[in-house]
Amino acid sequence: MTWHATVLTLFPEMFPGPLGVSLAGRALGTGLWALDVRDIRDSATDRHRSVDDTPAGGGPGMVLRADVLAKAIDAAELSLERPRLLMSPRGRPLTQSRVVELATGPGPLIVCGQFEGVDQRVIETRGLEEVSIGDYVLSGGEIAAMTLIDACVRLLPGVMGKAESGTDESFSHGLLEYPQYTRPQEFEGRPIPDILLSGDHAKVAAWRRAEAEALTETRRPDLWTAWARQNPPKSKTGG
Ligand code: ADE
């Protein structure tokens, strides 16, 4: 079955948005993946179609109602056991390895949070896995959901051609990507590093590896520590 994402949102008009353009958009058009967007408000039960209410215990903002969201999830969930995600700044940070897992499965159901949050009881009873895309707060979960879907879709079979292939890219080996250059050979007095034009593939690979390591060490000490632990420097004395 085709990989598909089901999105529950209060703003269905935001989709497909950027997912309808470029790599993901082309793949959507050719049926390599599918997007099923549903309006949470369609599951409201009262005359005013209300979806939120004030937080129990007081405080600012509004909370998405458990009954309304549960009804929306139950209506959307098909027989397949699919991951159920809730985009939220308090979730576990999204990583490339989780993206790979999600891209390998049938595709997730994604709830886009809004307001001050979602009633805790629906998170628990519907087994929602909270996912964050970074330590900053967006106005809603939609852009976060698009980010996650985009990261998955580009990994689906047939989506990336050889030209866009991501085998060497940042995170896939635990290092940030090395710097890239192309024509012109000189730009504002800066030439392309000689080694890249040498035709010596082993030297090019060694240079790129050293650049990637240096970048990772200065920019991402967290990634560097993990990578260095798994790739200890080779002993010069042999053995
Ligand atoms: N909703 C608001 N902020 C978010 C974040 N950083 N990640 C995921 N969902 C969010």
GROMACS .gro file of N, CA and C and ligand atoms in nm, residues 87-89 131-134 136-141 144, ligand 1:
model
   52
   87MET      N    1   0.216   1.670   1.716
   87MET     CA    2   0.321   1.770   1.705
   87MET      C    3   0.308   1.866   1.823
   88SER      N    4   0.417   1.879   1.899
   88SER     CA    5   0.413   1.959   2.021
   88SER      C    6   0.554   1.998   2.063
   89PRO      N    7   0.572   2.123   2.110
   89PRO     CA    8   0.708   2.163   2.151
   89PRO      C    9   0.757   2.085   2.273
  131VAL      N   10   0.587   1.473   1.944
  131VAL     CA   11   0.710   1.496   1.866
  131VAL      C   12   0.733   1.645   1.850
  132SER      N   13   0.856   1.689   1.879
  132SER     CA   14   0.894   1.830   1.860
  132SER      C   15   0.993   1.840   1.745
  133ILE      N   16   0.987   1.949   1.669
  133ILE     CA   17   1.087   1.968   1.563
  133ILE      C   18   1.198   2.063   1.607
  134GLY      N   19   1.197   2.106   1.733
  134GLY     CA   20   1.306   2.190   1.779
  134GLY      C   21   1.266   2.273   1.900
  136TYR      N   22   1.185   2.565   2.001
  136TYR     CA   23   1.124   2.695   1.977
  136TYR      C   24   0.976   2.668   1.963
  137VAL      N   25   0.895   2.772   1.977
  137VAL     CA   26   0.750   2.750   1.977
  137VAL      C   27   0.686   2.808   1.852
  138LEU      N   28   0.620   2.724   1.776
  138LEU     CA   29   0.544   2.767   1.659
  138LEU      C   30   0.402   2.800   1.703
  139SER      N   31   0.326   2.866   1.615
  139SER     CA   32   0.190   2.902   1.653
  139SER      C   33   0.094   2.784   1.643
  140GLY      N   34   0.140   2.676   1.582
  140GLY     CA   35   0.057   2.556   1.572
  140GLY      C   36   0.140   2.442   1.519
  141GLY      N   37   0.084   2.322   1.517
  141GLY     CA   38   0.160   2.205   1.477
  141GLY      C   39   0.168   2.182   1.326
  144ALA      N   40   0.512   2.214   1.166
  144ALA     CA   41   0.592   2.103   1.220
  144ALA      C   42   0.554   1.972   1.150
  240ADE     N1   43   0.402   2.314   1.783
  240ADE     C1   44   0.447   2.433   1.829
  240ADE     N2   45   0.580   2.434   1.839
  240ADE     C2   46   0.623   2.311   1.796
  240ADE     C3   47   0.750   2.249   1.784
  240ADE     N3   48   0.863   2.313   1.816
  240ADE     N4   49   0.755   2.124   1.739
  240ADE     C4   50   0.642   2.057   1.709
  240ADE     N5   51   0.520   2.110   1.718
  240ADE     C5   52   0.509   2.236   1.762
   0.00000   0.00000   0.00000
